[in-house]
C-alpha positions as YAML, in Angstrom:
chain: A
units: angstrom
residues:
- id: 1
  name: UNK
  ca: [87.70, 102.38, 146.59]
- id: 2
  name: UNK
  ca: [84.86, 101.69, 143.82]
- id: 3
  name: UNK
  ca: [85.10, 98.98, 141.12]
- id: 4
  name: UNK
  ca: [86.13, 101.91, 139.12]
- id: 5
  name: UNK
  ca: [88.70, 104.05, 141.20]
- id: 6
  name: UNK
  ca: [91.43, 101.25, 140.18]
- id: 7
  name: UNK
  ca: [91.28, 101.28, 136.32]
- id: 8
  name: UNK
  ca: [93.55, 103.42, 133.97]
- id: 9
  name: UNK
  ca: [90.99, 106.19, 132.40]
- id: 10
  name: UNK
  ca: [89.92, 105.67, 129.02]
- id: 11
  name: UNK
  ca: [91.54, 107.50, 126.47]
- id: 12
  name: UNK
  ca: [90.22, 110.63, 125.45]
- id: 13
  name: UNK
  ca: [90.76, 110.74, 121.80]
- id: 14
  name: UNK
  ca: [88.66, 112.67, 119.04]
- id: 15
  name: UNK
  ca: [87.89, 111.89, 115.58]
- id: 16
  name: UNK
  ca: [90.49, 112.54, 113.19]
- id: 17
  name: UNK
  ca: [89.89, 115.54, 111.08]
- id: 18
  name: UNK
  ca: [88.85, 114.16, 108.36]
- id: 19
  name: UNK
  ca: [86.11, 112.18, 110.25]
- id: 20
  name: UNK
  ca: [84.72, 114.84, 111.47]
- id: 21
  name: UNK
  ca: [81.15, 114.84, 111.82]
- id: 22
  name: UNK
  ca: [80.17, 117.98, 109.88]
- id: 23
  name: UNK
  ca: [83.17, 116.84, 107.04]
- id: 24
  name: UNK
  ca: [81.21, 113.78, 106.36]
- id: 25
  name: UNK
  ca: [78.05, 115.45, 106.46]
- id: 26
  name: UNK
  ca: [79.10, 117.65, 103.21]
- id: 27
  name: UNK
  ca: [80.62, 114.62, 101.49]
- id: 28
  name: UNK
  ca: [77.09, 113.19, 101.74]
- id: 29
  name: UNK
  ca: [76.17, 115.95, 100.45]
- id: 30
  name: UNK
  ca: [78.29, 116.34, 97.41]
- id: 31
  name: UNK
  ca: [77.47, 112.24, 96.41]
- id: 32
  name: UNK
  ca: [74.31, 112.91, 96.46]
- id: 33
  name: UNK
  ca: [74.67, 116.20, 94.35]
- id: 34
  name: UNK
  ca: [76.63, 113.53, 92.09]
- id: 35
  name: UNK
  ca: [74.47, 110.95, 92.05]
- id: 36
  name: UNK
  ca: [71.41, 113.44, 91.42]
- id: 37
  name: UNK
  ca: [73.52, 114.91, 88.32]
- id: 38
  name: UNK
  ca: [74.55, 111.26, 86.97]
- id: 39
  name: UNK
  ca: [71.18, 110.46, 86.90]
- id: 40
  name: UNK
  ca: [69.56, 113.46, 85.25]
- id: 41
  name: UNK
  ca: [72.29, 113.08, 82.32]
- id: 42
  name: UNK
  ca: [71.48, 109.71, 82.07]
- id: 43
  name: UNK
  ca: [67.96, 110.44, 81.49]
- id: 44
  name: UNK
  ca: [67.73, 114.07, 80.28]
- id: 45
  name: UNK
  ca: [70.53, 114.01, 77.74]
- id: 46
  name: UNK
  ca: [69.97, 113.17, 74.28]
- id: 47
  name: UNK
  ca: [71.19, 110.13, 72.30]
- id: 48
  name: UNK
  ca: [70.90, 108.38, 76.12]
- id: 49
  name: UNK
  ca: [67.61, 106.71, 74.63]
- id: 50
  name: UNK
  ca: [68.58, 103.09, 74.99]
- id: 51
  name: UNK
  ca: [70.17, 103.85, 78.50]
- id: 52
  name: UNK
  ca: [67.11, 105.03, 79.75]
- id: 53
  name: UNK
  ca: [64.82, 102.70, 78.11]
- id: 54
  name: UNK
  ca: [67.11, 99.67, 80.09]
- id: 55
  name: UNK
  ca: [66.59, 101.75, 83.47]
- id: 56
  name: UNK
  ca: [62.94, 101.76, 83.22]
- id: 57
  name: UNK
  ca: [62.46, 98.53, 82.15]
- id: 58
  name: UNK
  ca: [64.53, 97.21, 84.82]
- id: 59
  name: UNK
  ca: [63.24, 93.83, 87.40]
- id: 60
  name: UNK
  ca: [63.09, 94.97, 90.78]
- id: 61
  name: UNK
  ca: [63.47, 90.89, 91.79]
- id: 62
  name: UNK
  ca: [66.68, 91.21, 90.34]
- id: 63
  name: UNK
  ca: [67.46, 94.76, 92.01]
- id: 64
  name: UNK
  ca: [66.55, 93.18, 95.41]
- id: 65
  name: UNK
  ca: [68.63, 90.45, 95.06]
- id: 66
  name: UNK
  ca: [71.78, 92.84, 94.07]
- id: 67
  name: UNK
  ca: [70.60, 94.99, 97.89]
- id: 68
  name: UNK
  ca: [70.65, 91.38, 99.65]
- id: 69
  name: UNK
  ca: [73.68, 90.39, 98.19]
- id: 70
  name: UNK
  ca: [75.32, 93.82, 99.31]
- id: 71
  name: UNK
  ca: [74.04, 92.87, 103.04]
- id: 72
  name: UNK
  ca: [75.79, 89.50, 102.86]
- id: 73
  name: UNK
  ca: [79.06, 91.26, 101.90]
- id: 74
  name: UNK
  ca: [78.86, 93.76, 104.50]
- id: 75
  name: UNK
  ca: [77.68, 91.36, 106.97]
- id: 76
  name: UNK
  ca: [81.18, 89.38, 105.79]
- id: 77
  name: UNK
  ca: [83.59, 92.44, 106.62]
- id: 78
  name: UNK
  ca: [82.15, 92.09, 109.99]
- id: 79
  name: UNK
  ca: [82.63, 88.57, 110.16]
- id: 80
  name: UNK
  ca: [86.37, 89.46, 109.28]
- id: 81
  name: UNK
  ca: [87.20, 92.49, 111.14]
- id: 82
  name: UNK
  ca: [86.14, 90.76, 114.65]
- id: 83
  name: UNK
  ca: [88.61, 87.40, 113.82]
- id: 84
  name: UNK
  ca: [91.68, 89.68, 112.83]
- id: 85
  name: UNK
  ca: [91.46, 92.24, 115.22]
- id: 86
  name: UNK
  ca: [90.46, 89.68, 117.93]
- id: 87
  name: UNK
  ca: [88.62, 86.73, 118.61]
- id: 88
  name: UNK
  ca: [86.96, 87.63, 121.95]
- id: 89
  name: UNK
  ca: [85.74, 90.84, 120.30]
- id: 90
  name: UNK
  ca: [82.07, 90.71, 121.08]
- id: 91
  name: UNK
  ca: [79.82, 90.32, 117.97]
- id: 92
  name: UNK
  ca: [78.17, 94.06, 118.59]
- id: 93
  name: UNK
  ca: [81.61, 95.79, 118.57]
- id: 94
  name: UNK
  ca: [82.96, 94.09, 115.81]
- id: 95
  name: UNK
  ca: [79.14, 95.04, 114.09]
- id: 96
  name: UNK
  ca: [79.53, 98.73, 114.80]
- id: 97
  name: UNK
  ca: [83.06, 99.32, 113.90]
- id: 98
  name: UNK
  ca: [82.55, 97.33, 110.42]
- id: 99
  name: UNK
  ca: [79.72, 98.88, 109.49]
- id: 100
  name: UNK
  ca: [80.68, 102.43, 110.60]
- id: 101
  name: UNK
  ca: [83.95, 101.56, 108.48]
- id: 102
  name: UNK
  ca: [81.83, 100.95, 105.38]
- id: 103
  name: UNK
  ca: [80.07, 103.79, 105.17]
- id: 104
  name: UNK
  ca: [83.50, 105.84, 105.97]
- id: 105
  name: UNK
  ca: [84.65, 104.04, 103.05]
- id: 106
  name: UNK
  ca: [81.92, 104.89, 101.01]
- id: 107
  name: UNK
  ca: [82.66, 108.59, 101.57]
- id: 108
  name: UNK
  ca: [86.28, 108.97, 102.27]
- id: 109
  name: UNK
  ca: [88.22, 107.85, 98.64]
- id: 110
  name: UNK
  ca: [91.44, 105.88, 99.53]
- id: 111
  name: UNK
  ca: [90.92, 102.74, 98.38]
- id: 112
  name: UNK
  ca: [89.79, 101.03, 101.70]
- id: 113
  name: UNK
  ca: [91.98, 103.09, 103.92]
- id: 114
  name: UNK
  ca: [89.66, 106.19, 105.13]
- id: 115
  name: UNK
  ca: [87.53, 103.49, 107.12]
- id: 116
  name: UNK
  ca: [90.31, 101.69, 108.58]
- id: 117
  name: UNK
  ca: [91.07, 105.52, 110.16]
- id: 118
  name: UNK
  ca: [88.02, 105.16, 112.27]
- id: 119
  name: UNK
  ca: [88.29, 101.62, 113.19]
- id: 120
  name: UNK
  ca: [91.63, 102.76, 114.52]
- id: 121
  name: UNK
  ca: [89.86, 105.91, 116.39]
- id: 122
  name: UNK
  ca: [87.35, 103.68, 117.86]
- id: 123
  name: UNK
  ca: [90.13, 100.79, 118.54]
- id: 124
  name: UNK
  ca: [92.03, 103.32, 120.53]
- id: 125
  name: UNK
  ca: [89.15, 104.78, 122.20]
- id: 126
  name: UNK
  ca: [88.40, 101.43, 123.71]
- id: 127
  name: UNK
  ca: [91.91, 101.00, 124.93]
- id: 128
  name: UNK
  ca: [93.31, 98.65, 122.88]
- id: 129
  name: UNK
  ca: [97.26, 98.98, 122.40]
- id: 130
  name: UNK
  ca: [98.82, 100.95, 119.42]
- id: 131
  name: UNK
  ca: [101.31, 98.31, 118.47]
- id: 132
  name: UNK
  ca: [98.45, 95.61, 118.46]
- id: 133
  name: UNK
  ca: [96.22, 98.48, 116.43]
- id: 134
  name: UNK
  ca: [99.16, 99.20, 113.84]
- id: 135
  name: UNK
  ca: [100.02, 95.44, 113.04]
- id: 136
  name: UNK
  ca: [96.24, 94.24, 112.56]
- id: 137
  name: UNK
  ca: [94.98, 96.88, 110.59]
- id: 138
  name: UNK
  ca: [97.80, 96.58, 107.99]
- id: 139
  name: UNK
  ca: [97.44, 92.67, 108.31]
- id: 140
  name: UNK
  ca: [93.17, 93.20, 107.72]
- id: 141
  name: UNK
  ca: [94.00, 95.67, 105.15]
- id: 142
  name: UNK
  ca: [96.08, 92.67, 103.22]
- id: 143
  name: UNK
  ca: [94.16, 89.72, 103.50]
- id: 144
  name: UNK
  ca: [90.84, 91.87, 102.37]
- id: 145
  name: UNK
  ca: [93.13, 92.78, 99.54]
- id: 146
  name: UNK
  ca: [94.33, 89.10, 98.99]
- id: 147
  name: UNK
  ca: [90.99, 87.80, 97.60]
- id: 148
  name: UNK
  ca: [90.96, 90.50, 95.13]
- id: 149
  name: UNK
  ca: [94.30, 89.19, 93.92]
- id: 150
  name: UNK
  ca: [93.71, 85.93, 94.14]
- id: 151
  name: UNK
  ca: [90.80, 86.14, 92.03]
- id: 152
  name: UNK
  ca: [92.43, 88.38, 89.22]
- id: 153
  name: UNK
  ca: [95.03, 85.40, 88.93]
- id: 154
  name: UNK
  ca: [92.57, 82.39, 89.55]
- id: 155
  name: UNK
  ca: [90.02, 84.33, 87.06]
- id: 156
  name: UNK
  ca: [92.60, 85.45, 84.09]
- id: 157
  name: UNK
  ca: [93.85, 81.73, 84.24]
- id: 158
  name: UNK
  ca: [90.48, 80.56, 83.47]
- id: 159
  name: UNK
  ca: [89.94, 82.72, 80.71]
- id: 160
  name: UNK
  ca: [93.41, 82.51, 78.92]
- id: 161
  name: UNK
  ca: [92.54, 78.46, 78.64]
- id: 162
  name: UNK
  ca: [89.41, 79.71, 76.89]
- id: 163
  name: UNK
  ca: [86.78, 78.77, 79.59]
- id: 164
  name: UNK
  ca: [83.90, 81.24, 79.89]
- id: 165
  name: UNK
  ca: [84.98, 83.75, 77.43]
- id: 166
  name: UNK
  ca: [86.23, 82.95, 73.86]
- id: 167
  name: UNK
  ca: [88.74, 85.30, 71.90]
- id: 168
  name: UNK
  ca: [89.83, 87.40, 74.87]
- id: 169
  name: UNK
  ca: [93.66, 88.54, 73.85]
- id: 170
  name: UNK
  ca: [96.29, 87.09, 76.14]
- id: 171
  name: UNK
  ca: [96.85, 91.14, 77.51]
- id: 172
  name: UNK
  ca: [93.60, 90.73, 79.24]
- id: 173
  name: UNK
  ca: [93.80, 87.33, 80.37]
- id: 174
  name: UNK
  ca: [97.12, 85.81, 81.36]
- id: 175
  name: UNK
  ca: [99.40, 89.38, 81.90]
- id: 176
  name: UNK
  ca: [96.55, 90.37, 84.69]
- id: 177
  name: UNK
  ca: [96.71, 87.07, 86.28]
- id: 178
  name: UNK
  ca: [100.71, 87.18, 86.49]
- id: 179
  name: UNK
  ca: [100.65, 90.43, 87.69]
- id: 180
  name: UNK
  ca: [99.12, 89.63, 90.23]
- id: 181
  name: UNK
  ca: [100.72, 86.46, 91.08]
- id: 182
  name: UNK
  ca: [103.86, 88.67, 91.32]
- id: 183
  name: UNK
  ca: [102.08, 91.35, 93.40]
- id: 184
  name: UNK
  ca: [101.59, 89.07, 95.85]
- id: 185
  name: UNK
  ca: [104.59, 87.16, 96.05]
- id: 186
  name: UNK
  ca: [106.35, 90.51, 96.24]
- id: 187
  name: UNK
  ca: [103.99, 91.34, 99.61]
- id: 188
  name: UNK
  ca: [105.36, 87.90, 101.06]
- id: 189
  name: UNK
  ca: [108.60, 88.52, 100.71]
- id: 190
  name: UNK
  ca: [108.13, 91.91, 102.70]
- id: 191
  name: UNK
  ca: [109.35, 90.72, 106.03]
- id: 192
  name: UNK
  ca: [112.27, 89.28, 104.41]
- id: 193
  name: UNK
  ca: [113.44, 93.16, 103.19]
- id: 194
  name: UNK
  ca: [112.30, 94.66, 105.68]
- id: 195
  name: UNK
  ca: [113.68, 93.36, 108.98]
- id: 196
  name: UNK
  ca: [117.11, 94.28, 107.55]
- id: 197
  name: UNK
  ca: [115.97, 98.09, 107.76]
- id: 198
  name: UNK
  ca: [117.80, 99.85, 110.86]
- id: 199
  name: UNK
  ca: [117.50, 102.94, 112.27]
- id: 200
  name: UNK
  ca: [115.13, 104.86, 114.39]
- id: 201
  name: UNK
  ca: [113.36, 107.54, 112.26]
- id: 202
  name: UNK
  ca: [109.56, 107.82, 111.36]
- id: 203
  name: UNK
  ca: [110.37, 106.03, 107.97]
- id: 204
  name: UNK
  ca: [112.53, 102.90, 109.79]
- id: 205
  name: UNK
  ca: [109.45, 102.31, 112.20]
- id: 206
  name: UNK
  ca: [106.95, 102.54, 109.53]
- id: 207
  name: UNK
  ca: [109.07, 99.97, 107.47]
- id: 208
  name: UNK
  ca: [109.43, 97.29, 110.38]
- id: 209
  name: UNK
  ca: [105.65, 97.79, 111.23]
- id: 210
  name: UNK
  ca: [104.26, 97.10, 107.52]
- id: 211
  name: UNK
  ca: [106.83, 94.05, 107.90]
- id: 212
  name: UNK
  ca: [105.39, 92.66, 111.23]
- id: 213
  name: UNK
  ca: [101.87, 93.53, 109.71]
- id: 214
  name: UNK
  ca: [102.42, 91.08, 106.55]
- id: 215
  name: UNK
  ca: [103.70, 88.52, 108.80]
- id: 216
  name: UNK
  ca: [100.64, 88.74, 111.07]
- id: 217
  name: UNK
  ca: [98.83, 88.56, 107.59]
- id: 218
  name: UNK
  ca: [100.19, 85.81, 106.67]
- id: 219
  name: UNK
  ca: [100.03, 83.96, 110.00]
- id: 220
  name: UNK
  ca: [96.52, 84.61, 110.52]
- id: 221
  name: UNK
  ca: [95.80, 83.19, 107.31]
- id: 222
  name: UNK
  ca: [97.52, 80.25, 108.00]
- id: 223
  name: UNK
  ca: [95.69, 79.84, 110.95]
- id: 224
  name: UNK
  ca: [92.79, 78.73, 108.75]
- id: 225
  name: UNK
  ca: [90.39, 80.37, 110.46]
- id: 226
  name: UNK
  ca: [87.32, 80.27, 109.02]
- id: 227
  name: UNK
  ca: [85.81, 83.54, 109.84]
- id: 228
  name: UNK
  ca: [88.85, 85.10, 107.92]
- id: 229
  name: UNK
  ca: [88.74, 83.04, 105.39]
- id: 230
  name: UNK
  ca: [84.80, 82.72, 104.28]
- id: 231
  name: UNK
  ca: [84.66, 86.81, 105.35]
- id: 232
  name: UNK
  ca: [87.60, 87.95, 103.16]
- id: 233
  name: UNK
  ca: [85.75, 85.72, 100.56]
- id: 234
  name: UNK
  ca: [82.29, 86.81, 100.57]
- id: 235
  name: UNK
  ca: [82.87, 90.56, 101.00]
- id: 236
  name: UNK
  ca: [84.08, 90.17, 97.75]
- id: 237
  name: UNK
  ca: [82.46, 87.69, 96.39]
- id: 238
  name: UNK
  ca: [78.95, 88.88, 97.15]
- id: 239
  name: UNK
  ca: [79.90, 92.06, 95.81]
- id: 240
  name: UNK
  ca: [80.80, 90.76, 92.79]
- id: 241
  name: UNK
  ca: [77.61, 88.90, 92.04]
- id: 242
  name: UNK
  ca: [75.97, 92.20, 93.31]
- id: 243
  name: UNK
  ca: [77.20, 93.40, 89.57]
- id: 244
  name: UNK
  ca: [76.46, 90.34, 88.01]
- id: 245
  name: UNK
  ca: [72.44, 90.79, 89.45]
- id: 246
  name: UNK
  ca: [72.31, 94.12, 88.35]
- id: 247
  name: UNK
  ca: [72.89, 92.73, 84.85]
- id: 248
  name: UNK
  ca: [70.46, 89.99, 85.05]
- id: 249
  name: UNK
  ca: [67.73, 92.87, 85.64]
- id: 250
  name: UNK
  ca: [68.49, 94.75, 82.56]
- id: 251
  name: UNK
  ca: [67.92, 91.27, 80.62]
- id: 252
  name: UNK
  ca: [71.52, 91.12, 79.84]
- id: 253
  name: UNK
  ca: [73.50, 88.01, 80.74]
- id: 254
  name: UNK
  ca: [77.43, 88.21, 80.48]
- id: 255
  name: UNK
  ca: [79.86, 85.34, 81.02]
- id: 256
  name: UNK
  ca: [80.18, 85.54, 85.05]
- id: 257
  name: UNK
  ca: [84.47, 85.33, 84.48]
- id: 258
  name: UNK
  ca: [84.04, 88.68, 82.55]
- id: 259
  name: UNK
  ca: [82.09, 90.45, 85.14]
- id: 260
  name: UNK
  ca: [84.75, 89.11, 87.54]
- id: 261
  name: UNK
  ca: [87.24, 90.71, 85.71]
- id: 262
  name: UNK
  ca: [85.84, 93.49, 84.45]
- id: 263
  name: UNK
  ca: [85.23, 93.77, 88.35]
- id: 264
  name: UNK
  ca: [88.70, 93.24, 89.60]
- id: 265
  name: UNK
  ca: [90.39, 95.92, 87.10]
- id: 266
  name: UNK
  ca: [87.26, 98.53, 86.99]
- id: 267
  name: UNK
  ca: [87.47, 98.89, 91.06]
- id: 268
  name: UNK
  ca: [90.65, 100.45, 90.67]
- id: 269
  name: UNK
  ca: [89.15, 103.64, 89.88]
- id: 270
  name: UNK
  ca: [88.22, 104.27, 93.16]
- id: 271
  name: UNK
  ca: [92.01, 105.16, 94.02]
- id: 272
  name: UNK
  ca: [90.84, 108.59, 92.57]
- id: 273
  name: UNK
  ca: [90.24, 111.41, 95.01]
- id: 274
  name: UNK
  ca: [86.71, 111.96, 94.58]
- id: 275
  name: UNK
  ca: [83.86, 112.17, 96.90]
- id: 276
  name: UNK
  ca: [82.38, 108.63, 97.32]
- id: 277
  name: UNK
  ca: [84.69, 107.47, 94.09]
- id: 278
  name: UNK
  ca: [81.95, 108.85, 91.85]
- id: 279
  name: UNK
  ca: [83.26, 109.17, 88.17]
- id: 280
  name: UNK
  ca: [86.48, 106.75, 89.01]
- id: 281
  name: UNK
  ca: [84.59, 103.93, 89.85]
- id: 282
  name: UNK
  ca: [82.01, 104.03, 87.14]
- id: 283
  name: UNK
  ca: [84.20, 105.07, 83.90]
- id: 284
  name: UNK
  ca: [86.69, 102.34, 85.28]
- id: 285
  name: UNK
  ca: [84.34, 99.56, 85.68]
- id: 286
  name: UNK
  ca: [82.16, 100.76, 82.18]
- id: 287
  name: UNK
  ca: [85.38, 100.83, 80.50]
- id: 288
  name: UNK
  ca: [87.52, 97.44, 81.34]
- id: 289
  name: UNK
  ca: [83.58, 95.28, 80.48]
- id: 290
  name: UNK
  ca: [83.48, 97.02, 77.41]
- id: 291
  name: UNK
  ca: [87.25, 96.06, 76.58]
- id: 292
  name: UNK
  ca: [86.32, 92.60, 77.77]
- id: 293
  name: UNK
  ca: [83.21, 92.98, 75.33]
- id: 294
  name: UNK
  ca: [79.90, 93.92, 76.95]
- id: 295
  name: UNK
  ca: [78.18, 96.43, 75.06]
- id: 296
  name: UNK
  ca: [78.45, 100.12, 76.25]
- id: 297
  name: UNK
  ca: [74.78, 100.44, 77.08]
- id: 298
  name: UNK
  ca: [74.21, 97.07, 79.21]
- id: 299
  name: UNK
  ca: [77.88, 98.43, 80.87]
- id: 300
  name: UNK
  ca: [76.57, 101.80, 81.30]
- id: 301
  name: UNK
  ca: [72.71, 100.85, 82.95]
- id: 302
  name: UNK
  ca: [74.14, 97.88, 85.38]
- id: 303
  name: UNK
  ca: [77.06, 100.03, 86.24]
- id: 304
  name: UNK
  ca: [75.01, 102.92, 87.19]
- id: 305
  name: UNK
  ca: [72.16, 100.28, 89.20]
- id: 306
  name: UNK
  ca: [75.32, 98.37, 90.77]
- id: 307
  name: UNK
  ca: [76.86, 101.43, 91.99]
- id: 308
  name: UNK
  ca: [73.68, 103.28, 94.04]
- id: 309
  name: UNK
  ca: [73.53, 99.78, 95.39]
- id: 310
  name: UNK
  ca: [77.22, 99.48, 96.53]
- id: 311
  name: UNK
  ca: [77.28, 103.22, 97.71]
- id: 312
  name: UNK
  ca: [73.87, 103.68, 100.06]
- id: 313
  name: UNK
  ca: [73.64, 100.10, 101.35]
- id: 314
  name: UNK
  ca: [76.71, 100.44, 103.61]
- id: 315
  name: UNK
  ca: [76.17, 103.90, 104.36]
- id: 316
  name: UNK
  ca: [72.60, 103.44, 105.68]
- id: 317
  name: UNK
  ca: [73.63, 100.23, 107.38]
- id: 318
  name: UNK
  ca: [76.66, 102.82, 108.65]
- id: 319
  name: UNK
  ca: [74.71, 105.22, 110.41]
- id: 320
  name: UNK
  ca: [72.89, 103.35, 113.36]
- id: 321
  name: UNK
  ca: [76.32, 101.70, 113.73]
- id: 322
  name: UNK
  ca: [78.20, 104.92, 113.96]
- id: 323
  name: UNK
  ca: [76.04, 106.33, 116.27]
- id: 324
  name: UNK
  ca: [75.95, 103.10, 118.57]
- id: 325
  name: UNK
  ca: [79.52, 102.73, 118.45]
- id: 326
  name: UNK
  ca: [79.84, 106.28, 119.83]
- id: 327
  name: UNK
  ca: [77.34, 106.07, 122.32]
- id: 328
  name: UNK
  ca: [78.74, 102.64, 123.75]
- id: 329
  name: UNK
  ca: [82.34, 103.93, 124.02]
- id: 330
  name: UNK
  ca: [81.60, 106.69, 126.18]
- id: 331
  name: UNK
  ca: [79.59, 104.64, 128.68]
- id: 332
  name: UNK
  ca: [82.33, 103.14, 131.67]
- id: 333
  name: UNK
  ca: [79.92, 99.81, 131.64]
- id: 334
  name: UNK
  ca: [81.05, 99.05, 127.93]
- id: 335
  name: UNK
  ca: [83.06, 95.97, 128.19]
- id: 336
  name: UNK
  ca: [86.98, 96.64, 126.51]
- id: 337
  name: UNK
  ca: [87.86, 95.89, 122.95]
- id: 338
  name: UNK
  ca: [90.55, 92.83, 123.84]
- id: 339
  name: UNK
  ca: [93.04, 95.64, 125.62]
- id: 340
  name: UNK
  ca: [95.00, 92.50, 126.19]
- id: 341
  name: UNK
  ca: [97.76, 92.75, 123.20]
- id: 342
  name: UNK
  ca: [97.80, 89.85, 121.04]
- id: 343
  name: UNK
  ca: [99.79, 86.76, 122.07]
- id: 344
  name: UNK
  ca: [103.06, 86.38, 119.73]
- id: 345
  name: UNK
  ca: [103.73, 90.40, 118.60]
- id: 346
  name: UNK
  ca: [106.77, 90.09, 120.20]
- id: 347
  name: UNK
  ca: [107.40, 87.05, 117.82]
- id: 348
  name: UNK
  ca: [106.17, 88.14, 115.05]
- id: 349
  name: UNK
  ca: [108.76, 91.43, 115.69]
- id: 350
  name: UNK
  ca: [111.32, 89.06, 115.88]
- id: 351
  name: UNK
  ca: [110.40, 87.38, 112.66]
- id: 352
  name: UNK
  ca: [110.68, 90.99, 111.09]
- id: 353
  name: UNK
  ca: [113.75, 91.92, 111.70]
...
């Protein structure tokens, strides 16, 4: 018998549909369309004058600070994804499923969700277990959700005690801030509802597995583990200040705890269905800084510079991942993807229900 002849055969499992290769292809397609149309608008159409004249007198220091900064946050999802999915998860894997989750992301609108679809593809094509798939990707989906939160509360704080940004109304300071304190607490309390849910339909199993997922949320977090921690962080963080540069090269310099904010709210445009978010992202994030008072033209040229940044950077980056991540998972030599299922789901099942 060979070294191989005793092993279970790999899974052969395709792409979901909506991965497919040729699918994404025409999404690329239609962003760039977008992005080509956005731009001749911006400097074709009339009354755009001061809009255009900030675009061409933009620094390109400050521009190549704003693509760095988008490296670091990518390079922090990877960080992330390897310590929740698992810890022995060798640095390339956890590289190539990231990345190729980013640029899925980039394409696929659902606020996060479309790239956690091919993490699970390629999590499953290694051979990991379903249950151990299911419970980590709704725990990684939480905890990269949980610094956005956070910071909404931590941020409107700040600026309802008048720190940073003077004569902001208390609707745009302390009500975001206690939303979201409430948001989260309501997540928390998740495994509390749910473990009382019986029954064995599609919806009942759904329900227990978003509890057990919070609770793995919440225990990896507690774990302290600093690769979770600092990579939840800085993919946001460096994000963040990837708007902020793209201010800073137009000349303009707004309070950092606006940007933040204007951030936090304006991102939740992307929850529209359109290809790449184009449209949702930008009138969201133009319109919540100009509530919070930046001028519509600094809004409108650092938007516009922030989001080709944001959009191409983790799909280039995406691309030699994807195709290394495909090529290594069809190869018998490529080493598993922790197949071993993690060690308390059975407790943290119990603590669900």
């Amino acid at each position: 018998m060979t070294a191989g002849e005793g092993r279970a055969p790999r899974p052969r499992l395709s792409l979901p549909e909506e991965l497919d290769a040729r699918r994404l292809r025409r999404r690329v397609a239609q962003v760039t369309a977008l992005f080509v149309a956005i731009a001749l608008l911006a400097w074709l159409a009339p009354g755009l004058d001061s809009i255009r004249s900030r675009l061409e007198n933009a620094d390109a220091g400050w521009l190549a600070l704003g693509v760095a900064l988008e490296v670091a946050s990518c390079a922090c999802y990877v960080l992330m994804f390897g310590a929740v999915f698992c810890e022995r998860m060798a640095l390339r894997t956890s590289a190539e499923i990231g990345l190729a989750e980013l640029g899925v992301g980039s394409l696929v609108p659902a606020g996060g969700l479309g790239g956690l679809a091919l993490g699970v593809w390629a999590l499953r094509r290694g051979g990991m277990p379903p249950d151990q798939i299911a419970t980590r990707s709704v725990a990684f989906f939480l905890i990269k959700c949980a610094a956005n939160f956070a910071a909404v509360a931590a941020v409107g704080v700040v600026l309802w005690l008048g720190l940073g940004a003077a004569g902001l109304s208390p609707a745009l300071t302390i009500l975001p801030a206690v939303l979201a304190l409430a948001v989260m607490g309501g997540v928390a309390a998740l495994p509390l509802v749910l473990r009382r849910v019986d029954g064995e339909g599609r919806a009942a199993r759904a329900a227990r597995g978003l509890g057990r997922g919070v609770s793995e949320a919440l225990r990896l977090l507690g774990t302290g583990n600093p690769a979770i921690l600092l990579g939840s962080l800085g993919y946001w963080a460096f994000d963040n200040v990837v708007l902020w540069a793209c201010f800073h090269a137009f000349g303009v310099s707004p309070a950092l705890t606006v940007v933040l904010m204007g951030y936090l709210i304006g991102q939740l445009g992307g929850l529209l269905p359109l290809p790449g978010g184009l449209g949702g992202v930008e009138g969201g994030l133009v319109g919540t800084l100009v509530v919070y008072g930046v001028s519509l033209r600094d809004a409108v040229a650092a938007v516009l510079a922030y989001r080709v940044i944001q959009f191409w950077i983790p799909l280039l980056l995406s691309v030699p991942a994807f195709v290394s991540l495909q090529r290594g998972l069809n190869r018998p030599e490529r080493p598993d993807l922790c197949v071993p299922p993690i060690p308390n789901l059975k407790q943290v099942d119990s603590v669900s229900r």
